[in-house]
CSV table of C-alpha atoms in Angstrom, one decimal:
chain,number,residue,atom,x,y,z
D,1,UNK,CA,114.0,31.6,65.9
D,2,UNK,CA,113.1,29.2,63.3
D,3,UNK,CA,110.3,27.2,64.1
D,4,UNK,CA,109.3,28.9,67.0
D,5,UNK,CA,106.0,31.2,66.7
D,6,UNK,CA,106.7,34.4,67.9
D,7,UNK,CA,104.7,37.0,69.5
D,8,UNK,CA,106.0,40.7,69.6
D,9,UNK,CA,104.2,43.2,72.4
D,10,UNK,CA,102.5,46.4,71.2
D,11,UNK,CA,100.4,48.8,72.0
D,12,UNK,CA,100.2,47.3,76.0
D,13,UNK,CA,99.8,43.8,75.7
D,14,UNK,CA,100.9,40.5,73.6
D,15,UNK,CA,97.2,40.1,71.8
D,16,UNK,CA,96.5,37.1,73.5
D,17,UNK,CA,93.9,38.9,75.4
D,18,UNK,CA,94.9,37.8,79.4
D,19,UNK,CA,95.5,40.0,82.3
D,20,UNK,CA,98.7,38.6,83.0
D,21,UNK,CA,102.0,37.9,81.2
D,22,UNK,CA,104.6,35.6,83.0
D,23,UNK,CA,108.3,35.3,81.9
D,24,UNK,CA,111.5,33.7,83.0
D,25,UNK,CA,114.9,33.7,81.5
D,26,UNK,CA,115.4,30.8,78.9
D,27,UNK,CA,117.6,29.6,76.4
D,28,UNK,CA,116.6,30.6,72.8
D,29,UNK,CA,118.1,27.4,71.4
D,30,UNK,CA,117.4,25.4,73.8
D,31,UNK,CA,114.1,26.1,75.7
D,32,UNK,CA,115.0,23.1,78.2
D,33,UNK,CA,118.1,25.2,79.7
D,34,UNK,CA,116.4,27.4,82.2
D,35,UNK,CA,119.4,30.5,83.8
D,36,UNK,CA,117.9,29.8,87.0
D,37,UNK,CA,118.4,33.7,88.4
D,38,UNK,CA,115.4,33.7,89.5
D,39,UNK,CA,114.2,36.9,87.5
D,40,UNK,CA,110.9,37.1,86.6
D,41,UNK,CA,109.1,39.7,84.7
D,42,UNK,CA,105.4,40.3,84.6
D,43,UNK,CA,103.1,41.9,82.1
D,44,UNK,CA,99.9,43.2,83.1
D,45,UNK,CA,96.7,43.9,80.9
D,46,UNK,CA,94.1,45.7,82.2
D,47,UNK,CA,91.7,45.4,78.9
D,48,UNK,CA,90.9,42.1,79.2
D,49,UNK,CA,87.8,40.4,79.1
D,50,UNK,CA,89.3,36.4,80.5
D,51,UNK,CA,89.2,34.7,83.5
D,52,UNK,CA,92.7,34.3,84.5
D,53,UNK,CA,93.5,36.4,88.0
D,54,UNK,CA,92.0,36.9,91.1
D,55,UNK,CA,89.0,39.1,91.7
D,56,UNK,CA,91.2,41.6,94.5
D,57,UNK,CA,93.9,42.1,90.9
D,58,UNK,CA,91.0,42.3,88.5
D,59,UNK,CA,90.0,45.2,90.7
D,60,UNK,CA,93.0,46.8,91.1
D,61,UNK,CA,93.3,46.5,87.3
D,62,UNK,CA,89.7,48.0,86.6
D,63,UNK,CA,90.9,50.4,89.2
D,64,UNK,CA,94.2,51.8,87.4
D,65,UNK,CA,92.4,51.6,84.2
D,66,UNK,CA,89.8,54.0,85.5
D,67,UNK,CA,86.7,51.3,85.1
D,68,UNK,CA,85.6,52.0,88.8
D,69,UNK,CA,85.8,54.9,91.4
D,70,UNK,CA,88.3,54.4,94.3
């Protein structure tokens, strides 16, 4: 899309560094125009060093990533 920076996802994550990625279904030519289906899609990242969940996902995150025992 011209004009719009994009950011492709590889090797696990989007490079932005955050735990969590949140999407909903938009119009490419018109980001205004929302589908409204309700769908959401989430991303998570557990190799990230931010701030931006809860501590009970962080650990589940360390957790499936192997960082700490069960």
């Amino acid at each position: 899309m011209a004009g719009v920076d994009q950011v492709r996802y590889e090797d696990g994550h989007f490079g932005a560094g955050r735990h969590i990625y949140t999407f909903q279904n938009l119009c490419r030519e018109d980001h205004r125009i929302i589908l409204g289906d309700e769908m959401t899609k989430i991303f998570l990242n557990a190799d990230s060093s931010m701030e931006d969940v809860s501590r009970e996902l962080r650990a589940f995150l360390d957790y499936a990533a192997g960082k700490i025992a069960g």
